Amino acid sequence: MVPQRRRAEWMSGRVALKRAYRAHRASLHSMSLHDIVVVRSPSGAPRIEHEPSLHCSIAHAMGWALGAVAATPVGGDLEPATRMDARLAPRFSEASEVDLLIAGGVARESAPTVLWTLKEAVLKARETGLASHPRTVRLWGRTESGWFASAPVGASGVRFWDVVTLRRGPLCLALATPSAEESP
C-alpha cells in the first residue's frame, strides 16, 4: 500500500503536468483538467494521451510538484535541498563537478543536492530516468542561464543539455532541455 502522502504527491505531479499542458496549449485554457489524460510512454515517461509527440516530465517532493511540457525533450527534478550531502556525492559524481557548482555560486552544503537534481533532470529528459546511472551525466560548466551537461545519446537523440537550477526555500529544482551547443 502506498502511503497517503506519496499518493498525494503523485497526484499533484499529474495535476501540475495537466496545468503545464494547458498553459502550453493556450487555446485549451478552458479545457477541464479532468479531460486531460496522462499516460506512460513505452519508456515510462509521462505523456499527454492525445498528444504523444509532446515531451513531458513530472517531479514531486515535500508536498510540491513540478510538471513540464515541451515540443523538445524536457526533464525536471525537485528534491529537498538537504537530501544529499558531501558523503554521498562520490557515488553519483566527480569531485570536479561539485567544485564547478561551488565556483559557479552554489553553496557548498547545497552543491551535492543541486548536482543530483541536475543529473536526474537530464536522465528524465533522456527518458531513461534512474535506469541509467547518474554518473553517465557529466557537468561541464556554467552558461548564461544555468549549466551545461552531457550524457550518452539516448532515445531523445540529444547529447548536450542546458540545465537551469534553482534553490527555493527547502527545495532544489532543475529543468533540462537540449542545448544549442555542440560540445563542452
Short mmCIF file of N, CA, C and O in Angstrom, two decimals, residues 3 13 35-36 44 65 72 91 93 131 135 140 146 155 157 160:
data_model
loop_
_atom_site.label_atom_id
_atom_site.label_comp_id
_atom_site.label_asym_id
_atom_site.label_seq_id
_atom_site.Cartn_x
_atom_site.Cartn_y
_atom_site.Cartn_z
N PRO A 3 1.83 5.01 0.92
CA PRO A 3 1.45 5.98 1.96
C PRO A 3 0.64 7.13 1.35
O PRO A 3 0.88 7.55 0.21
N GLY A 13 1.69 15.78 -8.97
CA GLY A 13 2.54 15.80 -10.16
C GLY A 13 1.72 15.74 -11.43
O GLY A 13 1.99 16.46 -12.40
N ASP A 35 -10.33 16.35 -18.27
CA ASP A 35 -10.35 15.88 -19.66
C ASP A 35 -8.95 15.65 -20.23
O ASP A 35 -8.81 15.11 -21.33
N ILE A 36 -7.92 16.07 -19.52
CA ILE A 36 -6.53 15.85 -19.96
C ILE A 36 -6.05 14.57 -19.30
O ILE A 36 -6.03 14.45 -18.08
N GLY A 44 8.27 4.72 -20.11
CA GLY A 44 7.80 5.02 -18.76
C GLY A 44 7.63 6.50 -18.49
O GLY A 44 7.12 6.89 -17.44
N ALA A 65 4.98 19.92 -6.40
CA ALA A 65 5.01 19.17 -7.64
C ALA A 65 5.43 20.06 -8.79
O ALA A 65 5.21 21.27 -8.78
N THR A 72 10.27 19.77 -27.46
CA THR A 72 11.55 19.06 -27.48
C THR A 72 11.73 18.33 -26.15
O THR A 72 11.00 18.59 -25.20
N ARG A 91 29.25 8.93 -4.96
CA ARG A 91 28.51 7.79 -5.52
C ARG A 91 27.88 8.12 -6.87
O ARG A 91 27.57 7.22 -7.64
N SER A 93 28.86 11.34 -8.68
CA SER A 93 29.52 12.45 -9.37
C SER A 93 31.02 12.43 -9.15
O SER A 93 31.54 11.68 -8.32
N ALA A 131 17.12 4.50 -14.50
CA ALA A 131 17.56 3.24 -15.10
C ALA A 131 18.99 3.42 -15.63
O ALA A 131 19.71 2.44 -15.80
N ARG A 135 26.09 8.95 -12.96
CA ARG A 135 27.45 9.24 -13.43
C ARG A 135 27.54 9.34 -14.95
O ARG A 135 28.51 9.86 -15.48
N TRP A 140 29.75 20.10 -17.26
CA TRP A 140 30.93 20.70 -17.86
C TRP A 140 31.18 22.13 -17.43
O TRP A 140 32.31 22.59 -17.41
N GLY A 146 22.33 28.89 -16.82
CA GLY A 146 22.39 27.73 -15.94
C GLY A 146 23.67 26.95 -16.10
O GLY A 146 24.76 27.49 -15.95
N ALA A 155 17.21 7.89 -26.35
CA ALA A 155 16.04 7.90 -27.23
C ALA A 155 15.78 9.30 -27.78
O ALA A 155 15.24 9.45 -28.88
N GLY A 157 17.93 11.40 -28.81
CA GLY A 157 18.88 11.79 -29.85
C GLY A 157 19.74 12.98 -29.46
O GLY A 157 20.46 13.53 -30.27
N PHE A 160 23.91 16.91 -25.60
CA PHE A 160 24.27 18.05 -24.77
C PHE A 160 23.01 18.74 -24.25
O PHE A 160 22.04 18.90 -24.99
#
